[in-house]
Coordinates of C-alpha atoms and ligand atoms in Angstrom, one line a residue:
X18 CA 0.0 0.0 0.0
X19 CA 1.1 3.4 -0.2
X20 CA 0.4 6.7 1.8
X21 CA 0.6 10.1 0.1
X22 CA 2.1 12.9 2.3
X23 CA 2.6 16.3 1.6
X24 CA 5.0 18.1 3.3
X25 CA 5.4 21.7 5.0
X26 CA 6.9 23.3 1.7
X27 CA 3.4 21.6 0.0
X28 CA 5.8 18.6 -1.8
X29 CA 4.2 15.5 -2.3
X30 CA 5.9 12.3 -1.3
X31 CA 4.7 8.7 -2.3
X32 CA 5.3 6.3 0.9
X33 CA 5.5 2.9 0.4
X34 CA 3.3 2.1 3.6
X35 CA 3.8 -1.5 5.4
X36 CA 1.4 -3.5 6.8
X37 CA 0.7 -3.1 10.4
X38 CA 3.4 0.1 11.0
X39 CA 1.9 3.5 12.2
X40 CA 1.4 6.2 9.4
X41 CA 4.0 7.9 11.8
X42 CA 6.4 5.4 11.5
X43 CA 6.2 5.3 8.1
X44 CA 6.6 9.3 7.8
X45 CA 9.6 9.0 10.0
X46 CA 11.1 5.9 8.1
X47 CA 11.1 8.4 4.7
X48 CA 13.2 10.9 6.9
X49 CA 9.8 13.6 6.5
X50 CA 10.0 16.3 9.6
X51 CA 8.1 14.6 12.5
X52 CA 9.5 15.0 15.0
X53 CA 7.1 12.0 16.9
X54 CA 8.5 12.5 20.4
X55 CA 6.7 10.0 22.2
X56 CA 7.6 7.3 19.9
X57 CA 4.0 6.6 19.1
X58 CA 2.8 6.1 22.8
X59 CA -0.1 9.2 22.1
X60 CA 1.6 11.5 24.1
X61 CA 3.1 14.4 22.6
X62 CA 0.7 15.4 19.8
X63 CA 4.0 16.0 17.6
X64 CA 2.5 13.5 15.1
X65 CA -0.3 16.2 13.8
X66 CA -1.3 15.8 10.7
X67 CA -4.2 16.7 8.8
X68 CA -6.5 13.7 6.4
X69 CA -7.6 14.7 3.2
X70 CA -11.7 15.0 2.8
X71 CA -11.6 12.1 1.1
X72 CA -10.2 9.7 3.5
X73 CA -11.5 11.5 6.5
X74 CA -14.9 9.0 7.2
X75 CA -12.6 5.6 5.9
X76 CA -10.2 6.0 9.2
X77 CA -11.5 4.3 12.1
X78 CA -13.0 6.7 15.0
X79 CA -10.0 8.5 17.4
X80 CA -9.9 7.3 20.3
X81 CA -10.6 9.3 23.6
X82 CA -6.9 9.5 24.1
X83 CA -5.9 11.0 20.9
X84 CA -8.7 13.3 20.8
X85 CA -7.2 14.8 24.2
X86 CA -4.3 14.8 23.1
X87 CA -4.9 16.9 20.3
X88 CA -5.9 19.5 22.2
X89 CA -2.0 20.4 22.9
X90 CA -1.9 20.3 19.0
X91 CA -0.7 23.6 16.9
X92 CA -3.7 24.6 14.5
X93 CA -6.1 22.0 15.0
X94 CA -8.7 21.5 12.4
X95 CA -12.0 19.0 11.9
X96 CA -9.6 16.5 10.0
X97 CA -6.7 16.8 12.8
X98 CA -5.4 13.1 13.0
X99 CA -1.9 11.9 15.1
X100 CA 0.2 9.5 12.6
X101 CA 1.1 7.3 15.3
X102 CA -2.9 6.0 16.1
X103 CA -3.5 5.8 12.6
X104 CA -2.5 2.2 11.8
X105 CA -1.7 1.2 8.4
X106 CA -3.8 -1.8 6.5
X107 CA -4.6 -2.6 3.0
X108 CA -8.0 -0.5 3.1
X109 CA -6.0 2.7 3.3
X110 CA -4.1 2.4 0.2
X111 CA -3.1 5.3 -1.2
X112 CA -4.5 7.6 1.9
X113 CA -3.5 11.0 1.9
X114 CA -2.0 13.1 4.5
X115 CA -0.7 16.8 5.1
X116 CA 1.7 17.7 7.6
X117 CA 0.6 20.2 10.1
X118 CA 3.1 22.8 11.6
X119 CA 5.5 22.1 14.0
X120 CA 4.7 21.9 17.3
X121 CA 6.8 25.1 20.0
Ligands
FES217 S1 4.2 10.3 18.4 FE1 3.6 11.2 20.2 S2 1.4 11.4 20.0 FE2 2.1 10.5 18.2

């Protein structure tokens, strides 16, 4: 499967996702800024990103814990996501993902 990500400067990059990892550690694994502090343990909201409208209703529902956690996000929006809860399957193929700004 792959995972579509555009970047901070608006580049696109075409991950090759695998099966099972974390879009975060997928992000991470193409050397994209994230910095992902927590190592995926929803903790840190440095993960932000944002899900394209058209994937938005195929992700499974955030979990209370990510949802609090986004509130420490920077520019949360309705499609606010953290890479790290977002595990990868063959059902997201090709989903597509924006990086949100850095966190302070
Ligand atoms: S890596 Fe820390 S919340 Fe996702």
């Amino acid at each position: 499967m792959k995972l579509i990500v555009t970047d901070r400067k608006g580049a696109v990059h075409e991950l090759k996702g695998r099966d099972d990892w974390s879009a975060m550690e997928v992000i991470r694994d193409a050397n994209l800024p994230m910095a992902a502090e927590c190592g995926g343990a929803c903790a840190c909201a440095t993960c932000h990103v944002y899900v394209a409208e058209a994937w938005q209703d195929r992700l499974p529902q955030a979990q209370q814990q990510e949802v609090d956690m986004l509130d420490f996000g920077v520019a949360v929006q309705d499609n606010s996501r953290l890479a790290c809860q977002i595990r990868l399957t063959d059902d997201l193929d090709g989903l597509e993902l924006t990086l949100a700004p850095e966190s302070l």
